[in-house]
PDB file of C-alpha atoms and ligand atoms in Angstrom:
ATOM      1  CA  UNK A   1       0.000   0.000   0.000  1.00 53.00           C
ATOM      2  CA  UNK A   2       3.257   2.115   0.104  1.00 65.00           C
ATOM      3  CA  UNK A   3       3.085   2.974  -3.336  1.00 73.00           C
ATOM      4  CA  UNK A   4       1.999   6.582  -3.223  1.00 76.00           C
ATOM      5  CA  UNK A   5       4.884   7.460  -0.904  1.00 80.00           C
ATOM      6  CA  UNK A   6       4.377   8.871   2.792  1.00 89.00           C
ATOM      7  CA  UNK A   7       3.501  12.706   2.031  1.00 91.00           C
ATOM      8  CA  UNK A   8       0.840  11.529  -0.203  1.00 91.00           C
ATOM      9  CA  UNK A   9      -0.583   8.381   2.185  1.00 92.00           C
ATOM     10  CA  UNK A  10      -0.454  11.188   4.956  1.00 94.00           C
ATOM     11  CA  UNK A  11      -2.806  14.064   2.972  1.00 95.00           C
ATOM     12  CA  UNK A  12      -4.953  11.158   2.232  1.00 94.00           C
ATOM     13  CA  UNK A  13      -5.247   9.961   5.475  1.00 95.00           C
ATOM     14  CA  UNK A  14      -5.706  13.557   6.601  1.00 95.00           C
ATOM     15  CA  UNK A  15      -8.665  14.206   4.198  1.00 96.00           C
ATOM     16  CA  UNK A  16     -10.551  10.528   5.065  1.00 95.00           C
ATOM     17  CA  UNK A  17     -10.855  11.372   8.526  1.00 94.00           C
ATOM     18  CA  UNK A  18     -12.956  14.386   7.800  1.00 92.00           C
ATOM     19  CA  UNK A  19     -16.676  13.315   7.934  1.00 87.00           C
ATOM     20  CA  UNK A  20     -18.421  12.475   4.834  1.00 89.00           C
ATOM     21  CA  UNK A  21     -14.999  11.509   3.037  1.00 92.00           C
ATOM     22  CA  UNK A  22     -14.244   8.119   1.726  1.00 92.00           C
ATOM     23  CA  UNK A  23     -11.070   6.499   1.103  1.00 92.00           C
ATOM     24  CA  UNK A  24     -11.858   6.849  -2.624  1.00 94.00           C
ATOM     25  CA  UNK A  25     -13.022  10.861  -2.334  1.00 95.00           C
ATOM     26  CA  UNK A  26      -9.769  11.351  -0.182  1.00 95.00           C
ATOM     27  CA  UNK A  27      -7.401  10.124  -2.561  1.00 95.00           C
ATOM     28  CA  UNK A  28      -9.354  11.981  -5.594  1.00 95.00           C
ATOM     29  CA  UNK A  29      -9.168  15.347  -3.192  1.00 96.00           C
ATOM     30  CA  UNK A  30      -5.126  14.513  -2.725  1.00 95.00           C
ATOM     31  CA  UNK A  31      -4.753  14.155  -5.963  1.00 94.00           C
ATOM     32  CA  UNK A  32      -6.652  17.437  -7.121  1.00 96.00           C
ATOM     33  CA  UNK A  33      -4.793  19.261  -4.162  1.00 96.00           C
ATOM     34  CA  UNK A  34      -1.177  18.399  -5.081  1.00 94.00           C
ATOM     35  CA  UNK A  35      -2.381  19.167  -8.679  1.00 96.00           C
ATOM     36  CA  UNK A  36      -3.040  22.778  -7.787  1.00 96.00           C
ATOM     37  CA  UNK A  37      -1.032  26.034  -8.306  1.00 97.00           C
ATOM     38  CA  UNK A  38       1.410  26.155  -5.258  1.00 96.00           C
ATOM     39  CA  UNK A  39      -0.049  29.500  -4.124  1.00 96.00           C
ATOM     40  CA  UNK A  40      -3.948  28.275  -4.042  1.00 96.00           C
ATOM     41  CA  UNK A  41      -2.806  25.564  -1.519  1.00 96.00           C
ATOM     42  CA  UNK A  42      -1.072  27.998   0.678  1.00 96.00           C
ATOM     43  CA  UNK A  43      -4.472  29.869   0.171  1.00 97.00           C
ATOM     44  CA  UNK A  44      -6.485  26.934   1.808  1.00 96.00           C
ATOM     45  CA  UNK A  45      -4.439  25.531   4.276  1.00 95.00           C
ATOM     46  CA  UNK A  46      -4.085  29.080   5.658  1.00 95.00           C
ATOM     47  CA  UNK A  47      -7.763  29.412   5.642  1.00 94.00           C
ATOM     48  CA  UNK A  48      -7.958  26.484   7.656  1.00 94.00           C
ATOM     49  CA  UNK A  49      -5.756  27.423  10.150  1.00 93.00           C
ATOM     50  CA  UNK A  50      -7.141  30.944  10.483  1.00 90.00           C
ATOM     51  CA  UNK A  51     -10.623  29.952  10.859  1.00 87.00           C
ATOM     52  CA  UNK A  52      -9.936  27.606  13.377  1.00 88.00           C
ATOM     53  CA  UNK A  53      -7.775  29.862  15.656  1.00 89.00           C
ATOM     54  CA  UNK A  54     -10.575  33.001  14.987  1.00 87.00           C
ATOM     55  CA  UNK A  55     -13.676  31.063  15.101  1.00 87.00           C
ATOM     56  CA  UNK A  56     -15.272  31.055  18.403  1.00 91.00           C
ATOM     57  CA  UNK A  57     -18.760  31.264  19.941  1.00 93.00           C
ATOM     58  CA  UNK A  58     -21.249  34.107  20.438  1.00 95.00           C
ATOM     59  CA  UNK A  59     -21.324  34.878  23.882  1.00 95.00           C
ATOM     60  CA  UNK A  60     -25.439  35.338  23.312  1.00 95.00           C
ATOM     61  CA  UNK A  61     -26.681  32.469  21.693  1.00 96.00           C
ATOM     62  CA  UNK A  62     -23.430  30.438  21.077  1.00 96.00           C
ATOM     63  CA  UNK A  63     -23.094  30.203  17.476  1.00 95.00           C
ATOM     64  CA  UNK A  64     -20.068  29.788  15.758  1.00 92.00           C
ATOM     65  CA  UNK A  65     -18.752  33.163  14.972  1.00 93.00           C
ATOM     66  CA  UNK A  66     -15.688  35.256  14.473  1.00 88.00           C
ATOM     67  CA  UNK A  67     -16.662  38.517  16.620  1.00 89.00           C
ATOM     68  CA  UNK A  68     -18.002  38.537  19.902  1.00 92.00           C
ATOM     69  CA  UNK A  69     -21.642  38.439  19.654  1.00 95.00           C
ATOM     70  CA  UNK A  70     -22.678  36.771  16.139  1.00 96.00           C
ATOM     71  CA  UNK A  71     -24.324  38.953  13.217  1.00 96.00           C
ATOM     72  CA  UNK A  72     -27.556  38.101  14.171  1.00 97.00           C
ATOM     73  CA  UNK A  73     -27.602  39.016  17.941  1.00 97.00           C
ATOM     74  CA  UNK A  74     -25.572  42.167  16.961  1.00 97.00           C
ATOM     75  CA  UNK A  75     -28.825  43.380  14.548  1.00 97.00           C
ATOM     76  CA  UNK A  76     -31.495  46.112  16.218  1.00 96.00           C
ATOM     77  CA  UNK A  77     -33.361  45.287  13.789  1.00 96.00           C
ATOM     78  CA  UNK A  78     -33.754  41.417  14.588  1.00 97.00           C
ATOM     79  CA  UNK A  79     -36.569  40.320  16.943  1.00 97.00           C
ATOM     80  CA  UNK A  80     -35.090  40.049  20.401  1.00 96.00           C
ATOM     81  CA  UNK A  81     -37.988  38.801  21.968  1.00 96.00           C
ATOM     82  CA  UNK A  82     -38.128  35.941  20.528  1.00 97.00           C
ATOM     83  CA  UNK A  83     -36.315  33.361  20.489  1.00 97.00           C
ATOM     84  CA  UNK A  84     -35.615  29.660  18.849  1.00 97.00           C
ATOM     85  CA  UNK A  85     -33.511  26.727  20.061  1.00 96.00           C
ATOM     86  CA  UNK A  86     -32.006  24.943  17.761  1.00 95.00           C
ATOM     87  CA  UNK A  87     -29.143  21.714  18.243  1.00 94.00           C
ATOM     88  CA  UNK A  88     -26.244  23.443  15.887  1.00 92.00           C
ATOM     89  CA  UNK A  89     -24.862  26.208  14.185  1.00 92.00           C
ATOM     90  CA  UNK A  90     -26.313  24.395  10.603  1.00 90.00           C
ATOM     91  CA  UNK A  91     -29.716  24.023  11.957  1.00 91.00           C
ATOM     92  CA  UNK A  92     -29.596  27.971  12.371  1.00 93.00           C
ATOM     93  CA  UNK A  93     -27.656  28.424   9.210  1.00 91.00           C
ATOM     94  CA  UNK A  94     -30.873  26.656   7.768  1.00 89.00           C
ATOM     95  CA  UNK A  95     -33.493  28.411   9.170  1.00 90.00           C
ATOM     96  CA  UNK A  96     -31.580  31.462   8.465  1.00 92.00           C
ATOM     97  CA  UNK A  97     -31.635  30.361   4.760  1.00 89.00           C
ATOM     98  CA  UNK A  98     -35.533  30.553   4.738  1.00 88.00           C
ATOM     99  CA  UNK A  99     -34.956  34.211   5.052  1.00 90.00           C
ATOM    100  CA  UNK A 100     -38.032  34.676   6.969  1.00 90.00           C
ATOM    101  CA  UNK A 101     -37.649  34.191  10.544  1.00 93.00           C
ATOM    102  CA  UNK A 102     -37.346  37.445  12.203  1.00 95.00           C
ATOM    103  CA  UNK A 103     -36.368  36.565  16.032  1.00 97.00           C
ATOM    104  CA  UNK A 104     -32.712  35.293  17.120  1.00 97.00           C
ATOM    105  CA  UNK A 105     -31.858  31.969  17.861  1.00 97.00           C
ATOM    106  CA  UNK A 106     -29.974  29.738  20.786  1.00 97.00           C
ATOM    107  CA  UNK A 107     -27.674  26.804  19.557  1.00 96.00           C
ATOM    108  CA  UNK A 108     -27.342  23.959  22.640  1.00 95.00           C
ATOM    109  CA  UNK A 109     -24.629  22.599  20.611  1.00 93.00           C
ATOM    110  CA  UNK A 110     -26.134  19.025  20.990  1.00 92.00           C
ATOM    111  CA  UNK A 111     -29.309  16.660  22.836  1.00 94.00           C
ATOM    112  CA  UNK A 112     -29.602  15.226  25.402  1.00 94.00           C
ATOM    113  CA  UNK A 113     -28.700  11.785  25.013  1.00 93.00           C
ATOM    114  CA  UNK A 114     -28.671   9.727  27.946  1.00 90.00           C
ATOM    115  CA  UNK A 115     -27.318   6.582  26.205  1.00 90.00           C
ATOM    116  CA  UNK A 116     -24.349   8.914  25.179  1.00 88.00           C
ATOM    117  CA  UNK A 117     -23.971  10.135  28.709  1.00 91.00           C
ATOM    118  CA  UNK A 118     -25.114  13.454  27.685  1.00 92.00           C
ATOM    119  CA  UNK A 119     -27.573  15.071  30.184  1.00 93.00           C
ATOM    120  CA  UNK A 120     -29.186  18.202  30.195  1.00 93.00           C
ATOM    121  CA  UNK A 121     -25.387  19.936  31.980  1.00 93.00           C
ATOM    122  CA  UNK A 122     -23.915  18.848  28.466  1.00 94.00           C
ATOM    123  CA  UNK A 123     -25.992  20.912  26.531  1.00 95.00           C
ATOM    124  CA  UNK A 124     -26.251  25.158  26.861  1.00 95.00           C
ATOM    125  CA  UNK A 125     -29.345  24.963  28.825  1.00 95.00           C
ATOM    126  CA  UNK A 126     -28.180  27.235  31.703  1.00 94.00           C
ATOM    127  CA  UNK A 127     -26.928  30.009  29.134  1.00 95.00           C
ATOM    128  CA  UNK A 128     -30.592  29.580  27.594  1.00 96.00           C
ATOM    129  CA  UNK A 129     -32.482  30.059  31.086  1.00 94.00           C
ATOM    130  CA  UNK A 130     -30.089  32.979  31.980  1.00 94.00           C
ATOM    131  CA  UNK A 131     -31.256  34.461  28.459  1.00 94.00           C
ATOM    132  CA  UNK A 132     -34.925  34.251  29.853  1.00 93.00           C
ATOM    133  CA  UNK A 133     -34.440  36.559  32.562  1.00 91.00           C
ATOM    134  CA  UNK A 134     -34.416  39.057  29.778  1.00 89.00           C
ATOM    135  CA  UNK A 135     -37.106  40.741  27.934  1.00 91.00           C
ATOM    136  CA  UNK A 136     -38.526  37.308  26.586  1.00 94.00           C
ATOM    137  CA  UNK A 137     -42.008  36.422  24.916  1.00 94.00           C
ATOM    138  CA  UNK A 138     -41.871  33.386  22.902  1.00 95.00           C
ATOM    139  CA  UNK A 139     -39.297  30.339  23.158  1.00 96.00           C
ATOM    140  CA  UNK A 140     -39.701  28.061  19.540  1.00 96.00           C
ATOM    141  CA  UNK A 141     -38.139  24.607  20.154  1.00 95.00           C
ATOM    142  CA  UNK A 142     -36.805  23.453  16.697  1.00 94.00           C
ATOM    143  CA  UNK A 143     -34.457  20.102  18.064  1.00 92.00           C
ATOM    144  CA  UNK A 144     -35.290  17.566  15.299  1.00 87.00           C
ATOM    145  CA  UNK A 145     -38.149  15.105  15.606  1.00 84.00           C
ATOM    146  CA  UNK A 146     -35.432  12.139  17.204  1.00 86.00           C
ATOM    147  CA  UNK A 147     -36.211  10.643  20.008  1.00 89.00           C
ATOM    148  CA  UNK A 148     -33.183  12.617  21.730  1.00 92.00           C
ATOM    149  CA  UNK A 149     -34.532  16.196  19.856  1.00 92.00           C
ATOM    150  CA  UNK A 150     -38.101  15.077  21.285  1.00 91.00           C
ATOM    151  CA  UNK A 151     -36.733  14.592  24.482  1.00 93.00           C
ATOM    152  CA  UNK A 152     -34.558  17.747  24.791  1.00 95.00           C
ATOM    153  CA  UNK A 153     -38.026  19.575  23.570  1.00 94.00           C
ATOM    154  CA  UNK A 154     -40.036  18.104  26.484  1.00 94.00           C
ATOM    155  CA  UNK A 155     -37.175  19.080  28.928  1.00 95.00           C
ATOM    156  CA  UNK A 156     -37.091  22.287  27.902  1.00 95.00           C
ATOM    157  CA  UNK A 157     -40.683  22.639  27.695  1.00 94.00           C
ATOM    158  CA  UNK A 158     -40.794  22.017  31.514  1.00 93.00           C
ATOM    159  CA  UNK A 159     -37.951  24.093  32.935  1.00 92.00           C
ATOM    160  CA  UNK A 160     -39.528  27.433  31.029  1.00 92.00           C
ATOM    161  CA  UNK A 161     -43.124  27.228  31.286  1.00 87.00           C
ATOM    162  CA  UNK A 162     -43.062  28.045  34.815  1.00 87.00           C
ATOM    163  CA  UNK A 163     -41.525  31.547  34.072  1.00 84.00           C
ATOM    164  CA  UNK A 164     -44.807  32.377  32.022  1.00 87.00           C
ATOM    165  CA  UNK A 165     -43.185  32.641  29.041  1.00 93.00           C
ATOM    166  CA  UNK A 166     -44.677  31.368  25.663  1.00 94.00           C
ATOM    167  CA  UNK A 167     -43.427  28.143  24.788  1.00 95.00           C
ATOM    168  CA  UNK A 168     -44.247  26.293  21.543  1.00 95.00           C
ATOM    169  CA  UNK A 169     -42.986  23.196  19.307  1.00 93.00           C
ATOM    170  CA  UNK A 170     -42.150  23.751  15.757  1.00 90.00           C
ATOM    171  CA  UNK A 171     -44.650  21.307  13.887  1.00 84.00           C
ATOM    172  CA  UNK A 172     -43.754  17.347  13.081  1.00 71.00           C
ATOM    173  CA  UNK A 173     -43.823  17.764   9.443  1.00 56.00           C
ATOM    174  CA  UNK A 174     -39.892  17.449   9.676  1.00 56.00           C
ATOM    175  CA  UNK A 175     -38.994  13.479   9.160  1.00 54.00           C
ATOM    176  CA  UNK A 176     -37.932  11.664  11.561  1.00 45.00           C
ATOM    177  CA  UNK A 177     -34.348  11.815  13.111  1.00 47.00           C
ATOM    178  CA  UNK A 178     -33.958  14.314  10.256  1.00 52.00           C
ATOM    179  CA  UNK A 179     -31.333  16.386  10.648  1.00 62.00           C
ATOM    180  CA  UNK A 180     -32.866  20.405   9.834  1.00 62.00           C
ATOM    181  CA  UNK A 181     -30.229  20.965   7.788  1.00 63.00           C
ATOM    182  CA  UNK A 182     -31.203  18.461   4.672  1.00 65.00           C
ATOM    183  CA  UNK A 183     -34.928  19.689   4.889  1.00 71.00           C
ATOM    184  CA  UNK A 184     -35.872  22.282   2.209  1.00 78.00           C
ATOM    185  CA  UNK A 185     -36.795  25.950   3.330  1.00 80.00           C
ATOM    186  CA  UNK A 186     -40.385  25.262   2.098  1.00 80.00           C
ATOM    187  CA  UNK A 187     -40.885  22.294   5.033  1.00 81.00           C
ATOM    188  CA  UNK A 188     -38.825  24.770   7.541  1.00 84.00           C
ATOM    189  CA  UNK A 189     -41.063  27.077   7.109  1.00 84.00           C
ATOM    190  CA  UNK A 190     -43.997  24.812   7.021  1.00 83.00           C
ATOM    191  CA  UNK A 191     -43.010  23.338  10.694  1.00 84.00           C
ATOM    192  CA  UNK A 192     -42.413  27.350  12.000  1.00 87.00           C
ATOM    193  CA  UNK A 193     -46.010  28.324  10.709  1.00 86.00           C
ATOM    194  CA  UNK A 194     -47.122  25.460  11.813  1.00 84.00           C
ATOM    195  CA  UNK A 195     -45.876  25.546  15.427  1.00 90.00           C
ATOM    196  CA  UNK A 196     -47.772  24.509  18.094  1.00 87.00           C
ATOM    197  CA  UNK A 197     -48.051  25.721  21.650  1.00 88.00           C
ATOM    198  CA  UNK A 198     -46.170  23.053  24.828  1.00 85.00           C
TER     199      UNK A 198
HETATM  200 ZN1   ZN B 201     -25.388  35.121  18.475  1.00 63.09          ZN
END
């Protein structure tokens, strides 16, 4: 198996770790990488390196971002009032790409997941309630329609109501265990419209 020569097995191995990336994509991406003008390279491994050392989290609703408070929480204009959990950064990126929601969002940056191990400390619920002692009407749970985005809903559903603030479910027409960000913006916004109140 030696026959591409360290450097080469090494990029390849590199690449196949990355998710989503076969053995057979890796080698194709290797290939097209060493095949590319010296300076483009240096172009994308330092974009690599400089997004992962600036990249952080928005101290609001914990989004991946590269200032302090995202783009989103930094806008007057957005609706601060309320606001939708979501698991990840993509599930917001996909709601965002609907273009209609007006409110912010919270990422929890997971589920819980008790087979995992991962309880409701694991996740950013205590940023989220903190959040609520703020000028809050409405709390939209968007986790997906798993059992573990179901569960995190019902959780979440409990530890807010008693603060009298609005809580409702965005609606099941999202499949299930699908992951938000594969569902087209015409079902996103057909499970936001369609919310219903927990
Ligand atoms: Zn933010």
């Amino acid at each position: 198996m030696d026959y591409y020569g360290s450097q080469i097995n090494n990029l390849i191995a590199q690449l196949s770790a990355l998710p989503g990336i076969g053995s057979k994509s890796a080698q194709r991406l290797a290939f097209h990488i060493i095949n590319m003008p010296q300076e483009k390279v240096e172009a994308l491994a330092s974009s690599l390196t400089e997004a992962r050392s600036h990249v952080r989290y928005c101290v609001e609703c914990g989004t991946l971002t590269d200032s302090e408070r995202c783009p989103i929480c930094a806008d007057a204009k957005r609706d601060h009032r309320t606001i939708m959990v979501v698991e990840t950064s993509r599930d917001l990126a996909a709601y965002e790409r609907t273009g209609r929601y007006e409110g912010v969002y919270h990422v929890l940056q997971g589920v819980i997941n008790p087979q995992l191990g991962i309880g409701p400390a694991d996740i950013r619920l205590k940023e989220l309630m903190q959040r609520l002692q703020g000028d809050v009407e409405e709390v939209i749970i968007a986790t997906g329609s798993s059992l573990e985005g179901e569960t995190t809903a019902m959780y979440i559903s409990k530890l807010i109501k008693p603060a009298g603030i609005r809580v409702t479910r965005i609606a099941s027409g999202v499949p299930v265990g699908g992951d938000l960000e594969y569902i087209d913006e015409v079902t996103l916004l057909r499970a936001l419209d369609g919310r219903v109140e927990l």
